[in-house]
Coordinates of C-alpha atoms and ligand atoms in Angstrom, one line a residue:
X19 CA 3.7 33.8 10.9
X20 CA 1.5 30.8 12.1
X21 CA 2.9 27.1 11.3
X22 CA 0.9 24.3 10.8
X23 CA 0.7 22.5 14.1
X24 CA 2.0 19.2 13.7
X25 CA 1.7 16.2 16.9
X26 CA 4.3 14.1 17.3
X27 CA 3.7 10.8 18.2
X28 CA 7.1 8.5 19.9
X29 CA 6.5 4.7 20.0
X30 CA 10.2 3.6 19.9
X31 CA 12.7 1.7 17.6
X32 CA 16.3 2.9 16.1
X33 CA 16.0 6.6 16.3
X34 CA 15.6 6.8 19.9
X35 CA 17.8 4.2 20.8
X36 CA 21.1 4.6 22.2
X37 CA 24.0 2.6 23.6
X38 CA 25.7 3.1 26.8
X39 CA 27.5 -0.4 26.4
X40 CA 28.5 -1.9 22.7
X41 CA 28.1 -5.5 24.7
X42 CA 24.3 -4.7 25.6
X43 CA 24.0 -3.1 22.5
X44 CA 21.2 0.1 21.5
X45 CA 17.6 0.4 23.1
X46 CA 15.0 2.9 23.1
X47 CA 15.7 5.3 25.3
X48 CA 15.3 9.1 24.0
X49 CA 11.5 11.0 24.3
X50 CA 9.9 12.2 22.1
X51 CA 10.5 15.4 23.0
X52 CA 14.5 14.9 23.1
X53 CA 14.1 13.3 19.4
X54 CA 12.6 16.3 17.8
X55 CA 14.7 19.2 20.0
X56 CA 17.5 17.1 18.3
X57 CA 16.3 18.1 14.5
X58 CA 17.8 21.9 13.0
X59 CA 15.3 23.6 11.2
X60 CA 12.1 21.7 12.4
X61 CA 10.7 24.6 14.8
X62 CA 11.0 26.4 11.2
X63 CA 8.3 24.8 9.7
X64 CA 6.1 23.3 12.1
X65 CA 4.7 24.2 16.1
X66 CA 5.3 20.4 17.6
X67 CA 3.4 18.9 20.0
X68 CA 5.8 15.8 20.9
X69 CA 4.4 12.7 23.1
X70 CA 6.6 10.1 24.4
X71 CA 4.0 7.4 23.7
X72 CA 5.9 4.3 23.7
X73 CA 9.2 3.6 24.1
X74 CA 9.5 0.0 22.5
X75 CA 11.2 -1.4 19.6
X76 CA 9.1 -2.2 17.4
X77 CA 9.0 -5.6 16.9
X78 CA 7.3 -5.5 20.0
X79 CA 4.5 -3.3 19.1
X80 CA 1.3 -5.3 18.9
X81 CA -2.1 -4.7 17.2
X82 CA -3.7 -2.9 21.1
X83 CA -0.6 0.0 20.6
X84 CA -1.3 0.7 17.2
X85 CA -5.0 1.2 17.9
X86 CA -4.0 3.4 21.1
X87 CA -1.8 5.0 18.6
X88 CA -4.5 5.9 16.3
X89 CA -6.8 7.1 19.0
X90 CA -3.9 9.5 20.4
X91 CA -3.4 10.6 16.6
X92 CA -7.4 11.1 16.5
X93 CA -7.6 12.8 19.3
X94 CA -4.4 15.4 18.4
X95 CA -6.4 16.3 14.6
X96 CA -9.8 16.9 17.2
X97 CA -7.9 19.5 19.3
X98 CA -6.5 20.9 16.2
X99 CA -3.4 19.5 14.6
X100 CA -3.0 19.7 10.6
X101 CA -1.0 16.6 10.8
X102 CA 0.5 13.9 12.9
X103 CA 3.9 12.4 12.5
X104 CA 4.4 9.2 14.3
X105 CA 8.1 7.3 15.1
X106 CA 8.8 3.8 15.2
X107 CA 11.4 1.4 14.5
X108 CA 11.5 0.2 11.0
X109 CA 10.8 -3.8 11.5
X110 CA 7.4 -3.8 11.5
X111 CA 6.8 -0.2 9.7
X112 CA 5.0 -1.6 6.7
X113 CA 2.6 -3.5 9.0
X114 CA 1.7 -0.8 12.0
X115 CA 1.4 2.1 8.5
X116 CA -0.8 -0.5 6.6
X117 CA -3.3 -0.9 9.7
X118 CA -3.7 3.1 10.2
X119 CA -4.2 3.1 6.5
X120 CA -7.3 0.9 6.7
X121 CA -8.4 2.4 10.2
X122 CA -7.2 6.1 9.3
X123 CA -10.5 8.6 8.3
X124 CA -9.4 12.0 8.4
X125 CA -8.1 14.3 5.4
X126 CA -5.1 15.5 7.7
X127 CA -1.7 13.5 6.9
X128 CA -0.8 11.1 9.0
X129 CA 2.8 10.4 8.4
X130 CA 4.9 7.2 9.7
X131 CA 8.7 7.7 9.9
X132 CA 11.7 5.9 11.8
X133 CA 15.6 5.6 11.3
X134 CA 17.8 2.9 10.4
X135 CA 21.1 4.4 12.6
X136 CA 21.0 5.5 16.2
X137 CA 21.3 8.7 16.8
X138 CA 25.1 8.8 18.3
X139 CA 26.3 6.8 14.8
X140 CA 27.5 8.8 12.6
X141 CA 25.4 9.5 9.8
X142 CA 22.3 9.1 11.5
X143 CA 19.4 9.6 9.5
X144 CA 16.5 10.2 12.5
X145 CA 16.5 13.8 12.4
X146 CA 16.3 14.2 8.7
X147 CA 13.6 11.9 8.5
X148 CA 11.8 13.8 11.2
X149 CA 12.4 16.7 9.4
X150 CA 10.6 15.3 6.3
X151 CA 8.3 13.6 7.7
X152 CA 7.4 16.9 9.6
X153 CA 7.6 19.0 6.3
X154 CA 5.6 16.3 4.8
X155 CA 2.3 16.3 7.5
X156 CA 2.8 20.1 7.2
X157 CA 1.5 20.5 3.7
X158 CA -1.8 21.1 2.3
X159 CA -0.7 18.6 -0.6
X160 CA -0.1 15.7 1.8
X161 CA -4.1 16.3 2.6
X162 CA -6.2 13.1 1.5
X163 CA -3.4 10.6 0.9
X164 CA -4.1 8.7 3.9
X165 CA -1.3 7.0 5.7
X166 CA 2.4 7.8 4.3
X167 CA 5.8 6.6 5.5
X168 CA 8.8 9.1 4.7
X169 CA 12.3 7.6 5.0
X170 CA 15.3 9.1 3.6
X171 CA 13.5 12.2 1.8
X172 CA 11.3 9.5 -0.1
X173 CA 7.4 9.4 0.6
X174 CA 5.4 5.8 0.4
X175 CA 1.9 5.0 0.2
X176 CA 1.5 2.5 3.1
X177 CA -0.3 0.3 1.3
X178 CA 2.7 -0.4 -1.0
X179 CA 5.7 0.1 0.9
X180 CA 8.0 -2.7 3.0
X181 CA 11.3 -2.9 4.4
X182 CA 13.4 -4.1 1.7
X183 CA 16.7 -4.5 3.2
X184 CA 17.9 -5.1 6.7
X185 CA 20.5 -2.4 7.3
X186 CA 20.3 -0.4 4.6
X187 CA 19.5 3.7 5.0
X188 CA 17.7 3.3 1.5
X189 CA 15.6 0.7 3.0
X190 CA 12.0 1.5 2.0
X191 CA 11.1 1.0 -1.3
X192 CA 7.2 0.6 -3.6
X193 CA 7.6 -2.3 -5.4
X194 CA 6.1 -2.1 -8.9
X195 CA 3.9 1.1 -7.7
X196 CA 7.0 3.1 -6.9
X197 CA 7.5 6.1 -4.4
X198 CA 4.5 8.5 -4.0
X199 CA 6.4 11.3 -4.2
X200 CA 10.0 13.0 -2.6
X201 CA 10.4 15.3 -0.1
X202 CA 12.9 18.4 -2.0
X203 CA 14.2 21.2 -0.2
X204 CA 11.7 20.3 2.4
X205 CA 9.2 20.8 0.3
X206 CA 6.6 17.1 -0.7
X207 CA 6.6 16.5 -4.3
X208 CA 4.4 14.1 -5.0
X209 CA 4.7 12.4 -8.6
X210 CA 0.9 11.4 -9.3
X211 CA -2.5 11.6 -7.6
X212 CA -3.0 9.2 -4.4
X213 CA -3.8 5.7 -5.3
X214 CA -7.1 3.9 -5.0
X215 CA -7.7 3.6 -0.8
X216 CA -9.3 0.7 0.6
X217 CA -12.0 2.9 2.5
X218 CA -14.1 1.2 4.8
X219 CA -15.7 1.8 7.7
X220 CA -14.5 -0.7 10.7
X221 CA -16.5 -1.3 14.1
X222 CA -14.4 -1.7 17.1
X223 CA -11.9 -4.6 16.4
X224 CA -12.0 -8.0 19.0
X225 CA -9.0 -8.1 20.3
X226 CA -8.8 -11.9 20.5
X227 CA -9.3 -12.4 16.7
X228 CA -5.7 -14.3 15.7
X229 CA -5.1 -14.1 11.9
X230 CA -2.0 -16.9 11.0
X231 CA 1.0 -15.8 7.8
X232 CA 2.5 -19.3 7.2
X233 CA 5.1 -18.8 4.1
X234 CA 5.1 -22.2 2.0
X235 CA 7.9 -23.5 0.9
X236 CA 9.6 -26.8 -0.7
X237 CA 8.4 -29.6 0.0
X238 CA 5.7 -28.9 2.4
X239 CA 2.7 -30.7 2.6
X240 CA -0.2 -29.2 4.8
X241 CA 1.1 -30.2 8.3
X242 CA 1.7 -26.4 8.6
X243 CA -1.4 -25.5 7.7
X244 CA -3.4 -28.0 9.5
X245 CA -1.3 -26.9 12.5
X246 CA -2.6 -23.4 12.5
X247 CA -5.8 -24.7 12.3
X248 CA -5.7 -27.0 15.6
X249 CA -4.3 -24.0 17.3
X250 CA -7.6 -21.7 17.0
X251 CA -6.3 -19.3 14.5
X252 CA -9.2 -17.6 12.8
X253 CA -7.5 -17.3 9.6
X254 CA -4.9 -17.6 7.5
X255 CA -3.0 -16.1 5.1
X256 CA -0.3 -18.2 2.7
X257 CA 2.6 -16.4 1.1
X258 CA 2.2 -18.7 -1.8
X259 CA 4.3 -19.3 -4.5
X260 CA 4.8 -17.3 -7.4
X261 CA 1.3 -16.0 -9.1
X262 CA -0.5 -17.7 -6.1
X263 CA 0.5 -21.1 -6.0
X264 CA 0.7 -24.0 -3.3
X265 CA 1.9 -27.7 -3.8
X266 CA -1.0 -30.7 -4.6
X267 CA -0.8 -31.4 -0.4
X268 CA -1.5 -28.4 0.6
X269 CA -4.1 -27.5 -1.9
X270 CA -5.7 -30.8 -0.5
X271 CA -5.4 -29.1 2.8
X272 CA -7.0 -26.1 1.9
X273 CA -10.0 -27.4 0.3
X274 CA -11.1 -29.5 3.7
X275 CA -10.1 -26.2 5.7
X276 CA -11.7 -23.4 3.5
X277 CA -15.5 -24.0 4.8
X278 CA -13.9 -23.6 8.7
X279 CA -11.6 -20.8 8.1
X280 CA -10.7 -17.7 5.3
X281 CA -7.8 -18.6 3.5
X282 CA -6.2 -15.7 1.3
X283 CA -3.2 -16.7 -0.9
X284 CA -0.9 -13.9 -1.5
X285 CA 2.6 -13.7 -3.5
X286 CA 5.2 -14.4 -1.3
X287 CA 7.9 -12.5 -4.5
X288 CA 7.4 -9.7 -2.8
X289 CA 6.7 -7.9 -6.3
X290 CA 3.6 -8.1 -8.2
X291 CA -0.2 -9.4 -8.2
X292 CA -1.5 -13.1 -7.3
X293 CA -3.0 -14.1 -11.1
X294 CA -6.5 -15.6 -11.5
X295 CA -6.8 -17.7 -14.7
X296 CA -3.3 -18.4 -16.1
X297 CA -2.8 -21.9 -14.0
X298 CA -4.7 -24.8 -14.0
X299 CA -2.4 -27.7 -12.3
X300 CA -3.4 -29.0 -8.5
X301 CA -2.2 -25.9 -6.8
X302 CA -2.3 -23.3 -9.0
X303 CA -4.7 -20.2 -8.5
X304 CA -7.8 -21.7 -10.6
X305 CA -7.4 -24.8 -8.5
X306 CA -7.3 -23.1 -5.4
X307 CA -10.2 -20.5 -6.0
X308 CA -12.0 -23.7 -6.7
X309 CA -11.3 -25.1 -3.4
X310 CA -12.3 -22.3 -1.5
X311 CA -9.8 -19.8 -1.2
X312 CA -9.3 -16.1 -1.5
X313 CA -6.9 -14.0 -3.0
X314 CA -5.0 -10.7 -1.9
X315 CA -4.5 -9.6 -5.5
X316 CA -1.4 -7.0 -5.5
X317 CA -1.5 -6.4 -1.4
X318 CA 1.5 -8.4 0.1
X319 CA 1.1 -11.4 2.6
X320 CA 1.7 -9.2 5.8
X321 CA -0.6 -6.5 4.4
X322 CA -3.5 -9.0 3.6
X323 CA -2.9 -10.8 7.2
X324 CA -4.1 -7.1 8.6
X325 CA -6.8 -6.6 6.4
X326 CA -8.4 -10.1 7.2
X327 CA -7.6 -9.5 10.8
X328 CA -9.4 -6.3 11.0
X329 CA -12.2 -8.2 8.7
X330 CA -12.5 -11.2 11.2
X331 CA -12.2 -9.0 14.0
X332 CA -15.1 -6.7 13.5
X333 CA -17.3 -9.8 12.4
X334 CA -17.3 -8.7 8.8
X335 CA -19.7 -11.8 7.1
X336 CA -17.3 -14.2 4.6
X337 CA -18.7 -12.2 1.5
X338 CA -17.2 -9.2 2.9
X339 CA -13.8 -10.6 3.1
X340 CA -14.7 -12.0 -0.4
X341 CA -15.6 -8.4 -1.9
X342 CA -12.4 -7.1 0.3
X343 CA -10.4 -8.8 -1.4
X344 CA -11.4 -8.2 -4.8
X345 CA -10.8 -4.7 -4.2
X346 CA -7.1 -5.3 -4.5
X347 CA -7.2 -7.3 -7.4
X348 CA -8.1 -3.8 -9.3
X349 CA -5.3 -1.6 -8.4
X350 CA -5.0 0.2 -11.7
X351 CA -7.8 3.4 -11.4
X352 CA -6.8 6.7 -9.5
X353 CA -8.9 8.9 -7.1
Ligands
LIG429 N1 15.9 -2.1 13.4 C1 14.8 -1.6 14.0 C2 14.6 -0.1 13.6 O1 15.0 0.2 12.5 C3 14.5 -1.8 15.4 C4 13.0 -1.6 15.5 O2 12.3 -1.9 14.6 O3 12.6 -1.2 16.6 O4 14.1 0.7 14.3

């Protein structure tokens, strides 16, 4: 019998970190190839091709690895793979998944996975994560879905999912939009069609494009903001209060930065969609979309930071990032 040939892609992070001294504590260490010879069952299901392409953890990664990641997973689906399973540490999952969501083109699965215990604790959860992941990028119904992440037997959209706790195996979670579907008996069931992409088409990113999150919070009054500015940012996003909502100062702020620089407000509830016409104080989302700015509708404020990145960074004119953004606003219809 022939299995679906499925690349492995290493970049680093928990599951191939290990400790020689509890005082210096876990760091990357194991290959790729070591990772997967570690996990019963997967030569089962799938022919692996495993590349040690990184071994960092992953707060580390940056936006130049993620690309080279992408080209390596390209390049693997044009010499023949049926899916690619890529490993990383869990910090910045939600980000690197989102950005090969908006960059990935082809049908073939390209599944992000990663482990929140090392694999000398006990209990470690890397290889059965593997495992699913693997079982995951193997099947025909994981075709189309664009970027997943699989943790614990559970399958995400990236678009949706984030880190929701910070040691927690049962980490990963959907908010409002739930899972995607579960990995059973190794086997991906998913629970309803994909939902609606973001599909674009994206020239060749400048690297040199910065894109600013600044979170607001009591009491603060624009300095922030105005900050960023001076410093050459390109961009920013705010992780805004509630529905979409800054304080009088910083809406002030805003308005006399908007014509210079995007500003996209997002919900910083981490739940839920920015709102359009419900508020009308100094502030509040009608105010604000008077003043200039933008709004992320249901993505998150580290999500829309790499969608107006990748906007700003392949030149895309200011009604593009306007039309961008109103994609998300309309989450509700399935392809
Ligand atoms: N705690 C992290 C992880 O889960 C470390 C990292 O992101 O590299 O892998």
């Amino acid at each position: 019998m022939k299995y679906p040939s499925i690349a492995v892609g290493a970049l680093g992070g928990t599951i191939c970190m290990t400790a020689d001294d509890a005082q210096v504590g876990a760091l990357p260490r194991l290959s790729a190839q070591q990772l997967v010879s570690a996990v019963p069952g997967l030569v089962d299901i799938a022919e692996i091709h495993a590349a040690t392409l990184l071994q960092l953890p992953s707060p580390s990664l940056n936006f130049a690895h993620v690309l080279d990641s992408l080209a390596w997973a390209e390049s693997m689906v044009s010499a023949g793979a049926n899916g690619i399973v890529l490993t990383q540490g869990t910090d910045t999952l939600e980000e690197t998944a989102f950005l090969l969501d908006l960059l990935w083109t082809h049908p073939q699965p390209l599944v992000v996975t990663g482990a929140m215990r090392t694999p000398l604790t006990a209990g470690a959860d890397g290889p059965a994560n593997i495992l699913a992941a693997v079982a995951c990028a193997a099947d025909s119904s994981s075709c189309g879905r664009g970027v997943c992440v699989v943790m614990n037997n559970t399958i995400h959209e990236a678009r949706w999912v984030r880190k929701a706790n910070s040691m927690s195996v049962e980490t990963f979670e959907s908010a409002v939009m739930g899972p995607a579907g579960m990995v059973l008996e190794g086997t991906p069931q998913y629970f309803r069609p994909p939902s609606k992409r973001y599909r674009e088409h994206f020239a060749k990113p400048d690297m040199s494009v910065r894109v600013a999150l600044v979170e607001t919070c009591l009491g603060e009054t624009g300095e922030m903001l105005n900050a960023v500015a001076q410093a050459g940012y390109h961009g920013i996003v705010i992780s805004a209060y509630g529905a979409g909502h800054v304080s009088h100062d910083e809406a002030k702020c805003i308005e006399a930065l908007a014509p210079r620089l995007p500003i996209v407000i997002a919900t910083r509830t981490g739940s839920g969609s920015t709102a359009a016409r419900t508020y009308g104080f100094p502030g509040s989302e009608i105010d604000l979309a008077r003043r200039g700015a933008y709004f992320s509708g249901w993505l998150a404020p580290r999500k829309a930071r790499l969608l107006l990145w990748l906007l700003l960074a392949t030149a895309a004119p200011l009604s593009a990032c306007a039309a961008a953004f109103e994609f998300w606003k309309r989450v509700d219809s399935i392809e």
